[in-house]
PDB file of C-alpha atoms in Angstrom:
ATOM      1  CA  UNK A   1       0.000   0.000   0.000  1.00  0.00           C
ATOM      2  CA  UNK A   2       1.409   3.301  -1.035  1.00  0.00           C
ATOM      3  CA  UNK A   3       1.084   6.393   1.096  1.00  0.00           C
ATOM      4  CA  UNK A   4       0.535   9.564  -0.919  1.00  0.00           C
ATOM      5  CA  UNK A   5       2.151  12.473   0.920  1.00  0.00           C
ATOM      6  CA  UNK A   6       1.649  16.051  -0.216  1.00  0.00           C
ATOM      7  CA  UNK A   7       4.254  18.555   0.870  1.00  0.00           C
ATOM      8  CA  UNK A   8       3.537  22.317   0.778  1.00  0.00           C
ATOM      9  CA  UNK A   9       6.527  24.391  -0.047  1.00  0.00           C
ATOM     10  CA  UNK A  10       6.925  27.485   2.178  1.00  0.00           C
ATOM     11  CA  UNK A  11       7.022  29.731  -0.949  1.00  0.00           C
ATOM     12  CA  UNK A  12       3.494  28.678  -1.904  1.00  0.00           C
ATOM     13  CA  UNK A  13       2.208  29.522   1.595  1.00  0.00           C
ATOM     14  CA  UNK A  14       3.799  32.976   1.499  1.00  0.00           C
ATOM     15  CA  UNK A  15       2.366  33.627  -1.948  1.00  0.00           C
ATOM     16  CA  UNK A  16      -1.186  32.890  -0.680  1.00  0.00           C
ATOM     17  CA  UNK A  17      -0.747  35.237   2.263  1.00  0.00           C
ATOM     18  CA  UNK A  18       0.609  37.939  -0.051  1.00  0.00           C
ATOM     19  CA  UNK A  19      -2.398  37.648  -2.362  1.00  0.00           C
ATOM     20  CA  UNK A  20      -4.783  38.004   0.564  1.00  0.00           C
ATOM     21  CA  UNK A  21      -2.924  41.100   1.762  1.00  0.00           C
ATOM     22  CA  UNK A  22      -3.134  42.680  -1.682  1.00  0.00           C
ATOM     23  CA  UNK A  23      -6.828  41.877  -1.865  1.00  0.00           C
ATOM     24  CA  UNK A  24      -7.399  43.417   1.581  1.00  0.00           C
ATOM     25  CA  UNK A  25      -5.488  46.560   0.617  1.00  0.00           C
ATOM     26  CA  UNK A  26      -7.473  46.833  -2.630  1.00  0.00           C
ATOM     27  CA  UNK A  27     -10.821  46.565  -0.831  1.00  0.00           C
ATOM     28  CA  UNK A  28      -9.724  49.043   1.876  1.00  0.00           C
ATOM     29  CA  UNK A  29      -8.681  51.604  -0.734  1.00  0.00           C
ATOM     30  CA  UNK A  30     -12.003  51.551  -2.551  1.00  0.00           C
ATOM     31  CA  UNK A  31     -13.923  51.630   0.745  1.00  0.00           C
ATOM     32  CA  UNK A  32     -12.026  54.729   1.842  1.00  0.00           C
ATOM     33  CA  UNK A  33     -12.555  56.378  -1.548  1.00  0.00           C
ATOM     34  CA  UNK A  34     -16.285  55.652  -1.378  1.00  0.00           C
ATOM     35  CA  UNK A  35     -16.574  57.128   2.123  1.00  0.00           C
ATOM     36  CA  UNK A  36     -14.653  60.279   1.162  1.00  0.00           C
ATOM     37  CA  UNK A  37     -16.878  60.767  -1.900  1.00  0.00           C
ATOM     38  CA  UNK A  38     -19.991  60.323   0.230  1.00  0.00           C
ATOM     39  CA  UNK A  39     -18.829  62.841   2.850  1.00  0.00           C
ATOM     40  CA  UNK A  40     -17.835  65.417   0.200  1.00  0.00           C
ATOM     41  CA  UNK A  41     -21.186  65.091  -1.567  1.00  0.00           C
ATOM     42  CA  UNK A  42     -23.116  65.613   1.677  1.00  0.00           C
ATOM     43  CA  UNK A  43     -21.049  68.694   2.522  1.00  0.00           C
ATOM     44  CA  UNK A  44     -21.730  70.195  -0.898  1.00  0.00           C
ATOM     45  CA  UNK A  45     -25.443  69.573  -0.517  1.00  0.00           C
ATOM     46  CA  UNK A  46     -25.576  71.270   2.884  1.00  0.00           C
ATOM     47  CA  UNK A  47     -23.175  74.110   2.146  1.00  0.00           C
ATOM     48  CA  UNK A  48     -25.049  77.471   2.204  1.00  0.00           C
ATOM     49  CA  UNK A  49     -25.263  79.292  -1.091  1.00  0.00           C
ATOM     50  CA  UNK A  50     -24.325  83.005  -0.983  1.00  0.00           C
ATOM     51  CA  UNK A  51     -27.327  85.364  -0.990  1.00  0.00           C
ATOM     52  CA  UNK A  52     -25.981  87.226  -4.003  1.00  0.00           C
ATOM     53  CA  UNK A  53     -25.815  83.977  -5.970  1.00  0.00           C
ATOM     54  CA  UNK A  54     -29.383  83.103  -4.999  1.00  0.00           C
ATOM     55  CA  UNK A  55     -30.648  86.563  -5.995  1.00  0.00           C
ATOM     56  CA  UNK A  56     -28.809  86.487  -9.332  1.00  0.00           C
ATOM     57  CA  UNK A  57     -30.006  82.991 -10.144  1.00  0.00           C
ATOM     58  CA  UNK A  58     -33.594  83.837  -9.205  1.00  0.00           C
ATOM     59  CA  UNK A  59     -33.526  87.028 -11.241  1.00  0.00           C
ATOM     60  CA  UNK A  60     -32.276  85.261 -14.345  1.00  0.00           C
ATOM     61  CA  UNK A  61     -34.439  82.159 -14.029  1.00  0.00           C
ATOM     62  CA  UNK A  62     -37.769  83.782 -13.116  1.00  0.00           C
ATOM     63  CA  UNK A  63     -39.532  85.517 -16.016  1.00  0.00           C
ATOM     64  CA  UNK A  64     -41.000  89.011 -15.435  1.00  0.00           C
ATOM     65  CA  UNK A  65     -44.711  89.440 -14.800  1.00  0.00           C
ATOM     66  CA  UNK A  66     -46.836  89.861 -17.888  1.00  0.00           C
ATOM     67  CA  UNK A  67     -48.531  93.206 -18.544  1.00  0.00           C
ATOM     68  CA  UNK A  68     -51.920  91.529 -18.227  1.00  0.00           C
ATOM     69  CA  UNK A  69     -51.130  90.204 -14.762  1.00  0.00           C
ATOM     70  CA  UNK A  70     -49.751  93.574 -13.638  1.00  0.00           C
ATOM     71  CA  UNK A  71     -52.927  95.319 -14.823  1.00  0.00           C
ATOM     72  CA  UNK A  72     -55.037  92.817 -12.912  1.00  0.00           C
ATOM     73  CA  UNK A  73     -53.027  93.270  -9.698  1.00  0.00           C
ATOM     74  CA  UNK A  74     -53.218  97.063  -9.927  1.00  0.00           C
ATOM     75  CA  UNK A  75     -56.923  96.949 -10.703  1.00  0.00           C
ATOM     76  CA  UNK A  76     -57.866  94.777  -7.729  1.00  0.00           C
ATOM     77  CA  UNK A  77     -55.553  96.653  -5.340  1.00  0.00           C
ATOM     78  CA  UNK A  78     -57.081 100.011  -6.283  1.00  0.00           C
ATOM     79  CA  UNK A  79     -60.617  98.651  -5.914  1.00  0.00           C
ATOM     80  CA  UNK A  80     -60.214  97.096  -2.490  1.00  0.00           C
ATOM     81  CA  UNK A  81     -62.567  98.054   0.346  1.00  0.00           C
ATOM     82  CA  UNK A  82     -59.788  99.427   2.537  1.00  0.00           C
ATOM     83  CA  UNK A  83     -60.396 103.076   3.475  1.00  0.00           C
ATOM     84  CA  UNK A  84     -56.696 104.031   3.306  1.00  0.00           C
ATOM     85  CA  UNK A  85     -55.955 102.463  -0.056  1.00  0.00           C
ATOM     86  CA  UNK A  86     -54.231 104.351  -2.864  1.00  0.00           C
ATOM     87  CA  UNK A  87     -56.098 105.445  -5.957  1.00  0.00           C
ATOM     88  CA  UNK A  88     -55.677 103.636  -9.255  1.00  0.00           C
ATOM     89  CA  UNK A  89     -53.743 106.603 -10.686  1.00  0.00           C
ATOM     90  CA  UNK A  90     -51.246 106.644  -7.821  1.00  0.00           C
ATOM     91  CA  UNK A  91     -50.721 102.878  -7.852  1.00  0.00           C
ATOM     92  CA  UNK A  92     -50.233 102.816 -11.611  1.00  0.00           C
ATOM     93  CA  UNK A  93     -47.539 105.517 -11.487  1.00  0.00           C
ATOM     94  CA  UNK A  94     -45.501 103.440  -9.053  1.00  0.00           C
ATOM     95  CA  UNK A  95     -46.168 100.101 -10.754  1.00  0.00           C
ATOM     96  CA  UNK A  96     -45.013 101.519 -14.113  1.00  0.00           C
ATOM     97  CA  UNK A  97     -41.620 102.456 -12.643  1.00  0.00           C
ATOM     98  CA  UNK A  98     -41.218  99.084 -10.919  1.00  0.00           C
ATOM     99  CA  UNK A  99     -42.021  97.332 -14.204  1.00  0.00           C
ATOM    100  CA  UNK A 100     -39.375  99.382 -16.016  1.00  0.00           C
ATOM    101  CA  UNK A 101     -36.753  98.828 -13.315  1.00  0.00           C
ATOM    102  CA  UNK A 102     -33.852  96.555 -14.425  1.00  0.00           C
ATOM    103  CA  UNK A 103     -33.789  93.241 -12.557  1.00  0.00           C
ATOM    104  CA  UNK A 104     -32.935  92.761  -9.760  1.00  0.00           C
ATOM    105  CA  UNK A 105     -34.639  95.944  -8.541  1.00  0.00           C
ATOM    106  CA  UNK A 106     -34.197  97.323  -5.009  1.00  0.00           C
ATOM    107  CA  UNK A 107     -37.348  98.929  -3.583  1.00  0.00           C
ATOM    108  CA  UNK A 108     -37.581 100.589  -0.159  1.00  0.00           C
ATOM    109  CA  UNK A 109     -41.005 101.402   1.278  1.00  0.00           C
ATOM    110  CA  UNK A 110     -41.668 103.490   4.387  1.00  0.00           C
ATOM    111  CA  UNK A 111     -44.954 102.221   5.798  1.00  0.00           C
ATOM    112  CA  UNK A 112     -46.849  98.926   5.845  1.00  0.00           C
ATOM    113  CA  UNK A 113     -50.043  99.740   3.971  1.00  0.00           C
ATOM    114  CA  UNK A 114     -52.882  97.978   2.107  1.00  0.00           C
ATOM    115  CA  UNK A 115     -50.554  97.923  -0.938  1.00  0.00           C
ATOM    116  CA  UNK A 116     -47.710  96.057   0.802  1.00  0.00           C
ATOM    117  CA  UNK A 117     -48.390  92.706  -0.870  1.00  0.00           C
ATOM    118  CA  UNK A 118     -48.828  94.436  -4.219  1.00  0.00           C
ATOM    119  CA  UNK A 119     -45.380  96.102  -4.111  1.00  0.00           C
ATOM    120  CA  UNK A 120     -43.763  92.801  -3.162  1.00  0.00           C
ATOM    121  CA  UNK A 121     -45.576  90.948  -5.956  1.00  0.00           C
ATOM    122  CA  UNK A 122     -44.738  93.521  -8.639  1.00  0.00           C
ATOM    123  CA  UNK A 123     -41.047  93.364  -7.698  1.00  0.00           C
ATOM    124  CA  UNK A 124     -40.936  89.570  -7.505  1.00  0.00           C
ATOM    125  CA  UNK A 125     -37.473  89.376  -9.131  1.00  0.00           C
ATOM    126  CA  UNK A 126     -35.980  92.009  -6.837  1.00  0.00           C
ATOM    127  CA  UNK A 127     -35.743  92.944  -3.181  1.00  0.00           C
ATOM    128  CA  UNK A 128     -38.507  94.912  -1.475  1.00  0.00           C
ATOM    129  CA  UNK A 129     -37.952  96.143   2.091  1.00  0.00           C
ATOM    130  CA  UNK A 130     -40.597  97.734   4.317  1.00  0.00           C
ATOM    131  CA  UNK A 131     -39.977 100.091   7.249  1.00  0.00           C
ATOM    132  CA  UNK A 132     -42.706 100.683   9.831  1.00  0.00           C
ATOM    133  CA  UNK A 133     -42.952 102.527  13.154  1.00  0.00           C
ATOM    134  CA  UNK A 134     -45.018  99.786  14.798  1.00  0.00           C
ATOM    135  CA  UNK A 135     -42.792  96.834  15.674  1.00  0.00           C
ATOM    136  CA  UNK A 136     -45.745  94.656  16.674  1.00  0.00           C
ATOM    137  CA  UNK A 137     -47.474  95.205  13.343  1.00  0.00           C
ATOM    138  CA  UNK A 138     -44.215  94.600  11.463  1.00  0.00           C
ATOM    139  CA  UNK A 139     -43.757  91.295  13.315  1.00  0.00           C
ATOM    140  CA  UNK A 140     -47.389  90.353  12.634  1.00  0.00           C
ATOM    141  CA  UNK A 141     -47.068  91.027   8.903  1.00  0.00           C
ATOM    142  CA  UNK A 142     -43.835  89.024   8.646  1.00  0.00           C
ATOM    143  CA  UNK A 143     -45.394  86.107  10.501  1.00  0.00           C
ATOM    144  CA  UNK A 144     -48.524  86.117   8.354  1.00  0.00           C
ATOM    145  CA  UNK A 145     -46.650  86.723   5.092  1.00  0.00           C
ATOM    146  CA  UNK A 146     -43.141  85.175   5.342  1.00  0.00           C
ATOM    147  CA  UNK A 147     -42.207  86.566   1.933  1.00  0.00           C
ATOM    148  CA  UNK A 148     -42.407  90.130   3.319  1.00  0.00           C
ATOM    149  CA  UNK A 149     -39.172  91.661   4.636  1.00  0.00           C
ATOM    150  CA  UNK A 150     -40.114  94.280   7.249  1.00  0.00           C
ATOM    151  CA  UNK A 151     -38.207  96.178   9.952  1.00  0.00           C
ATOM    152  CA  UNK A 152     -39.385  98.537  12.661  1.00  0.00           C
ATOM    153  CA  UNK A 153     -37.842 101.927  13.363  1.00  0.00           C
ATOM    154  CA  UNK A 154     -38.238 104.382  16.231  1.00  0.00           C
ATOM    155  CA  UNK A 155     -39.051 107.925  15.073  1.00  0.00           C
ATOM    156  CA  UNK A 156     -38.004 110.651  17.504  1.00  0.00           C
ATOM    157  CA  UNK A 157     -39.612 113.582  15.680  1.00  0.00           C
ATOM    158  CA  UNK A 158     -42.943 115.382  16.082  1.00  0.00           C
ATOM    159  CA  UNK A 159     -44.963 117.254  13.505  1.00  0.00           C
ATOM    160  CA  UNK A 160     -45.194 120.221  15.876  1.00  0.00           C
ATOM    161  CA  UNK A 161     -41.374 120.485  15.717  1.00  0.00           C
ATOM    162  CA  UNK A 162     -41.111 120.464  11.909  1.00  0.00           C
ATOM    163  CA  UNK A 163     -39.994 124.082  11.444  1.00  0.00           C
ATOM    164  CA  UNK A 164     -37.318 123.831  14.134  1.00  0.00           C
ATOM    165  CA  UNK A 165     -36.071 120.521  12.727  1.00  0.00           C
ATOM    166  CA  UNK A 166     -35.782 121.933   9.207  1.00  0.00           C
ATOM    167  CA  UNK A 167     -33.880 124.929  10.572  1.00  0.00           C
ATOM    168  CA  UNK A 168     -31.484 122.604  12.403  1.00  0.00           C
ATOM    169  CA  UNK A 169     -30.779 120.669   9.215  1.00  0.00           C
ATOM    170  CA  UNK A 170     -29.978 123.882   7.350  1.00  0.00           C
ATOM    171  CA  UNK A 171     -27.509 124.840  10.084  1.00  0.00           C
ATOM    172  CA  UNK A 172     -25.809 121.417  10.033  1.00  0.00           C
ATOM    173  CA  UNK A 173     -25.981 120.765   6.287  1.00  0.00           C
ATOM    174  CA  UNK A 174     -22.164 120.779   6.048  1.00  0.00           C
ATOM    175  CA  UNK A 175     -21.735 118.427   8.996  1.00  0.00           C
ATOM    176  CA  UNK A 176     -24.141 115.927  10.527  1.00  0.00           C
ATOM    177  CA  UNK A 177     -26.987 116.661   8.091  1.00  0.00           C
ATOM    178  CA  UNK A 178     -25.049 116.747   4.818  1.00  0.00           C
ATOM    179  CA  UNK A 179     -26.818 115.271   1.761  1.00  0.00           C
ATOM    180  CA  UNK A 180     -24.143 112.643   1.030  1.00  0.00           C
ATOM    181  CA  UNK A 181     -23.211 110.374   3.925  1.00  0.00           C
ATOM    182  CA  UNK A 182     -23.681 106.987   5.558  1.00  0.00           C
ATOM    183  CA  UNK A 183     -26.586 107.631   7.913  1.00  0.00           C
ATOM    184  CA  UNK A 184     -25.536 104.685  10.075  1.00  0.00           C
ATOM    185  CA  UNK A 185     -22.918 106.987  11.614  1.00  0.00           C
ATOM    186  CA  UNK A 186     -24.957 110.196  11.551  1.00  0.00           C
ATOM    187  CA  UNK A 187     -26.301 112.186  14.506  1.00  0.00           C
ATOM    188  CA  UNK A 188     -28.576 114.358  12.391  1.00  0.00           C
ATOM    189  CA  UNK A 189     -31.963 114.666  14.113  1.00  0.00           C
ATOM    190  CA  UNK A 190     -33.827 113.826  10.905  1.00  0.00           C
ATOM    191  CA  UNK A 191     -31.589 110.942   9.847  1.00  0.00           C
ATOM    192  CA  UNK A 192     -32.686 107.362  10.549  1.00  0.00           C
ATOM    193  CA  UNK A 193     -29.567 105.607  11.831  1.00  0.00           C
ATOM    194  CA  UNK A 194     -31.046 102.506  13.475  1.00  0.00           C
ATOM    195  CA  UNK A 195     -31.974 100.500  10.390  1.00  0.00           C
ATOM    196  CA  UNK A 196     -30.160  97.194   9.710  1.00  0.00           C
ATOM    197  CA  UNK A 197     -26.596  97.975   8.560  1.00  0.00           C
ATOM    198  CA  UNK A 198     -27.033  96.245   5.194  1.00  0.00           C
ATOM    199  CA  UNK A 199     -29.806  98.635   4.132  1.00  0.00           C
ATOM    200  CA  UNK A 200     -27.380 101.582   4.094  1.00  0.00           C
ATOM    201  CA  UNK A 201     -25.140  99.740   1.632  1.00  0.00           C
ATOM    202  CA  UNK A 202     -27.838  98.931  -0.937  1.00  0.00           C
ATOM    203  CA  UNK A 203     -28.322 101.043  -4.037  1.00  0.00           C
ATOM    204  CA  UNK A 204     -32.055 101.733  -4.019  1.00  0.00           C
ATOM    205  CA  UNK A 205     -33.796 102.067  -7.373  1.00  0.00           C
ATOM    206  CA  UNK A 206     -37.154 103.184  -5.981  1.00  0.00           C
ATOM    207  CA  UNK A 207     -38.153 104.601  -2.591  1.00  0.00           C
ATOM    208  CA  UNK A 208     -41.776 105.098  -1.566  1.00  0.00           C
ATOM    209  CA  UNK A 209     -42.618 107.263   1.448  1.00  0.00           C
ATOM    210  CA  UNK A 210     -46.055 106.224   2.696  1.00  0.00           C
ATOM    211  CA  UNK A 211     -45.373 106.271   6.418  1.00  0.00           C
ATOM    212  CA  UNK A 212     -45.253 106.801   9.317  1.00  0.00           C
ATOM    213  CA  UNK A 213     -48.944 107.300   9.999  1.00  0.00           C
ATOM    214  CA  UNK A 214     -50.668 110.206  11.693  1.00  0.00           C
ATOM    215  CA  UNK A 215     -51.170 113.945  11.268  1.00  0.00           C
ATOM    216  CA  UNK A 216     -51.769 115.137  14.812  1.00  0.00           C
ATOM    217  CA  UNK A 217     -49.137 117.452  16.406  1.00  0.00           C
ATOM    218  CA  UNK A 218     -47.492 114.682  18.458  1.00  0.00           C
ATOM    219  CA  UNK A 219     -47.304 112.251  15.525  1.00  0.00           C
ATOM    220  CA  UNK A 220     -43.783 111.637  14.155  1.00  0.00           C
ATOM    221  CA  UNK A 221     -44.562 112.929  10.673  1.00  0.00           C
ATOM    222  CA  UNK A 222     -42.663 111.961   7.534  1.00  0.00           C
ATOM    223  CA  UNK A 223     -39.825 114.493   7.776  1.00  0.00           C
ATOM    224  CA  UNK A 224     -37.275 111.812   8.741  1.00  0.00           C
ATOM    225  CA  UNK A 225     -38.434 109.371   6.079  1.00  0.00           C
ATOM    226  CA  UNK A 226     -38.197 112.010   3.337  1.00  0.00           C
ATOM    227  CA  UNK A 227     -34.808 113.281   4.559  1.00  0.00           C
ATOM    228  CA  UNK A 228     -33.473 109.707   4.741  1.00  0.00           C
ATOM    229  CA  UNK A 229     -34.789 108.921   1.255  1.00  0.00           C
ATOM    230  CA  UNK A 230     -33.021 111.982  -0.135  1.00  0.00           C
ATOM    231  CA  UNK A 231     -29.708 111.059   1.504  1.00  0.00           C
ATOM    232  CA  UNK A 232     -29.866 107.405   0.421  1.00  0.00           C
ATOM    233  CA  UNK A 233     -30.511 108.462  -3.181  1.00  0.00           C
ATOM    234  CA  UNK A 234     -27.630 110.954  -3.253  1.00  0.00           C
ATOM    235  CA  UNK A 235     -25.192 108.583  -1.493  1.00  0.00           C
ATOM    236  CA  UNK A 236     -25.480 105.653  -3.930  1.00  0.00           C
ATOM    237  CA  UNK A 237     -22.149 104.032  -4.751  1.00  0.00           C
ATOM    238  CA  UNK A 238     -23.161 102.032  -7.808  1.00  0.00           C
ATOM    239  CA  UNK A 239     -26.034 100.940  -9.991  1.00  0.00           C
ATOM    240  CA  UNK A 240     -28.307 103.451 -11.671  1.00  0.00           C
ATOM    241  CA  UNK A 241     -27.269 106.968 -10.573  1.00  0.00           C
ATOM    242  CA  UNK A 242     -30.940 108.002 -10.507  1.00  0.00           C
ATOM    243  CA  UNK A 243     -33.465 107.035  -7.823  1.00  0.00           C
ATOM    244  CA  UNK A 244     -37.228 107.358  -8.187  1.00  0.00           C
ATOM    245  CA  UNK A 245     -38.747 108.689  -4.959  1.00  0.00           C
ATOM    246  CA  UNK A 246     -42.512 108.743  -4.485  1.00  0.00           C
ATOM    247  CA  UNK A 247     -44.156 110.665  -1.648  1.00  0.00           C
ATOM    248  CA  UNK A 248     -47.753 109.719  -0.896  1.00  0.00           C
ATOM    249  CA  UNK A 249     -50.200 112.230   0.638  1.00  0.00           C
ATOM    250  CA  UNK A 250     -48.229 114.920  -1.156  1.00  0.00           C
ATOM    251  CA  UNK A 251     -51.073 117.384  -0.589  1.00  0.00           C
ATOM    252  CA  UNK A 252     -50.298 117.501   3.166  1.00  0.00           C
ATOM    253  CA  UNK A 253     -48.075 120.287   4.525  1.00  0.00           C
ATOM    254  CA  UNK A 254     -45.444 118.018   6.108  1.00  0.00           C
ATOM    255  CA  UNK A 255     -44.966 115.961   2.950  1.00  0.00           C
ATOM    256  CA  UNK A 256     -44.918 118.958   0.622  1.00  0.00           C
ATOM    257  CA  UNK A 257     -42.582 121.148   2.688  1.00  0.00           C
ATOM    258  CA  UNK A 258     -40.161 118.313   3.518  1.00  0.00           C
ATOM    259  CA  UNK A 259     -40.072 117.152  -0.100  1.00  0.00           C
ATOM    260  CA  UNK A 260     -39.280 120.635  -1.379  1.00  0.00           C
ATOM    261  CA  UNK A 261     -36.531 120.896   1.233  1.00  0.00           C
ATOM    262  CA  UNK A 262     -34.801 117.519   0.678  1.00  0.00           C
ATOM    263  CA  UNK A 263     -36.017 116.193  -2.688  1.00  0.00           C
ATOM    264  CA  UNK A 264     -36.191 119.584  -4.396  1.00  0.00           C
ATOM    265  CA  UNK A 265     -38.549 121.196  -6.878  1.00  0.00           C
ATOM    266  CA  UNK A 266     -36.086 120.800  -9.748  1.00  0.00           C
ATOM    267  CA  UNK A 267     -36.314 117.008  -9.249  1.00  0.00           C
ATOM    268  CA  UNK A 268     -40.122 116.891  -9.252  1.00  0.00           C
ATOM    269  CA  UNK A 269     -41.220 114.907 -12.302  1.00  0.00           C
ATOM    270  CA  UNK A 270     -44.945 114.749 -11.651  1.00  0.00           C
ATOM    271  CA  UNK A 271     -47.501 115.656  -9.021  1.00  0.00           C
ATOM    272  CA  UNK A 272     -50.925 114.141  -9.508  1.00  0.00           C
ATOM    273  CA  UNK A 273     -53.699 113.215  -7.100  1.00  0.00           C
ATOM    274  CA  UNK A 274     -51.960 112.454  -3.792  1.00  0.00           C
ATOM    275  CA  UNK A 275     -48.581 111.421  -5.194  1.00  0.00           C
ATOM    276  CA  UNK A 276     -45.377 113.371  -5.759  1.00  0.00           C
ATOM    277  CA  UNK A 277     -42.809 111.748  -8.048  1.00  0.00           C
ATOM    278  CA  UNK A 278     -39.164 112.850  -7.802  1.00  0.00           C
ATOM    279  CA  UNK A 279     -36.040 111.608  -9.568  1.00  0.00           C
ATOM    280  CA  UNK A 280     -32.949 112.291  -7.470  1.00  0.00           C
ATOM    281  CA  UNK A 281     -29.431 111.766  -8.808  1.00  0.00           C
ATOM    282  CA  UNK A 282     -26.308 110.594  -7.058  1.00  0.00           C
ATOM    283  CA  UNK A 283     -24.148 113.479  -5.812  1.00  0.00           C
ATOM    284  CA  UNK A 284     -20.473 114.030  -5.193  1.00  0.00           C
ATOM    285  CA  UNK A 285     -19.298 113.468  -1.634  1.00  0.00           C
ATOM    286  CA  UNK A 286     -18.218 117.104  -1.375  1.00  0.00           C
ATOM    287  CA  UNK A 287     -21.717 118.462  -2.056  1.00  0.00           C
ATOM    288  CA  UNK A 288     -23.309 120.331   0.836  1.00  0.00           C
ATOM    289  CA  UNK A 289     -26.648 121.503  -0.559  1.00  0.00           C
ATOM    290  CA  UNK A 290     -29.711 119.377  -1.206  1.00  0.00           C
ATOM    291  CA  UNK A 291     -31.146 121.652  -3.910  1.00  0.00           C
ATOM    292  CA  UNK A 292     -29.662 123.948  -6.533  1.00  0.00           C
ATOM    293  CA  UNK A 293     -32.198 126.593  -5.532  1.00  0.00           C
ATOM    294  CA  UNK A 294     -30.816 126.511  -1.986  1.00  0.00           C
ATOM    295  CA  UNK A 295     -27.336 127.180  -3.357  1.00  0.00           C
ATOM    296  CA  UNK A 296     -28.643 130.160  -5.338  1.00  0.00           C
ATOM    297  CA  UNK A 297     -30.393 131.549  -2.269  1.00  0.00           C
ATOM    298  CA  UNK A 298     -27.260 131.077  -0.187  1.00  0.00           C
ATOM    299  CA  UNK A 299     -25.112 132.876  -2.777  1.00  0.00           C
ATOM    300  CA  UNK A 300     -27.491 135.807  -3.117  1.00  0.00           C
ATOM    301  CA  UNK A 301     -27.765 136.072   0.671  1.00  0.00           C
ATOM    302  CA  UNK A 302     -24.010 136.093   1.066  1.00  0.00           C
ATOM    303  CA  UNK A 303     -23.674 138.772  -1.630  1.00  0.00           C
ATOM    304  CA  UNK A 304     -26.296 140.936   0.062  1.00  0.00           C
ATOM    305  CA  UNK A 305     -24.523 140.575   3.406  1.00  0.00           C
ATOM    306  CA  UNK A 306     -21.194 141.566   1.857  1.00  0.00           C
ATOM    307  CA  UNK A 307     -22.745 144.659   0.267  1.00  0.00           C
TER     308      UNK A 307
END
């Protein structure tokens, strides 16, 4: 009887171990690569996209509203049952400028009014910001309509003090109340310096003054809103050098006097019904007069004093 004996050479054993090691290394490599790819993909998905990128993408991907839809929105807004609503003529003037505004359009509105949702809808490719004196109402509107961007502001003025406030601005027009400045750092009594910092850096294409509310002597009046609108328009750093400024209730004394003081008669494009429409241009940082007529008056007064 023969015994069959099989002998394993040590080289064969080592070769099997080596193959297993290579196989293990190969599997480990691809496992690590898969995990790294998975982690990178998840990070990219959760990485925040810059606001500017979002705005640009939205502006280019969302088509503008059709003329038919705009007409329908304006029609229904002007025929609402709200007692404080704007007239069709006033709404149409503003909507026409928003429609012509290059996208993305920056619109600043003083006052939360029955037309708030309309302004936001008409400027759906741009940014529309609302400023109101009632922080509770601003919070309520934002909660009810998340698409609305609203901020509250504390007015420190009174209608009964209008003449004194205007006189103070004239005295400080070369310092704290100059027409070109960053109001965030201003101590001018009519300047609003407690808005969110980012709002002072934006180049506004259209500003509507339709607030604050009230016409009694202790009410804040719209002197600060009109002054601030004039400064923001003249202090633009880029974009369109011209800013359309609309003042609602233009037939009231506060609105008319303040507009003539800070928006200027030479910039008045149209005054119809209850709306004043001004176009204010960017000014040089060394300018110290709001209106050309003020400069002429100052020069003639100085000449008379010298004589």
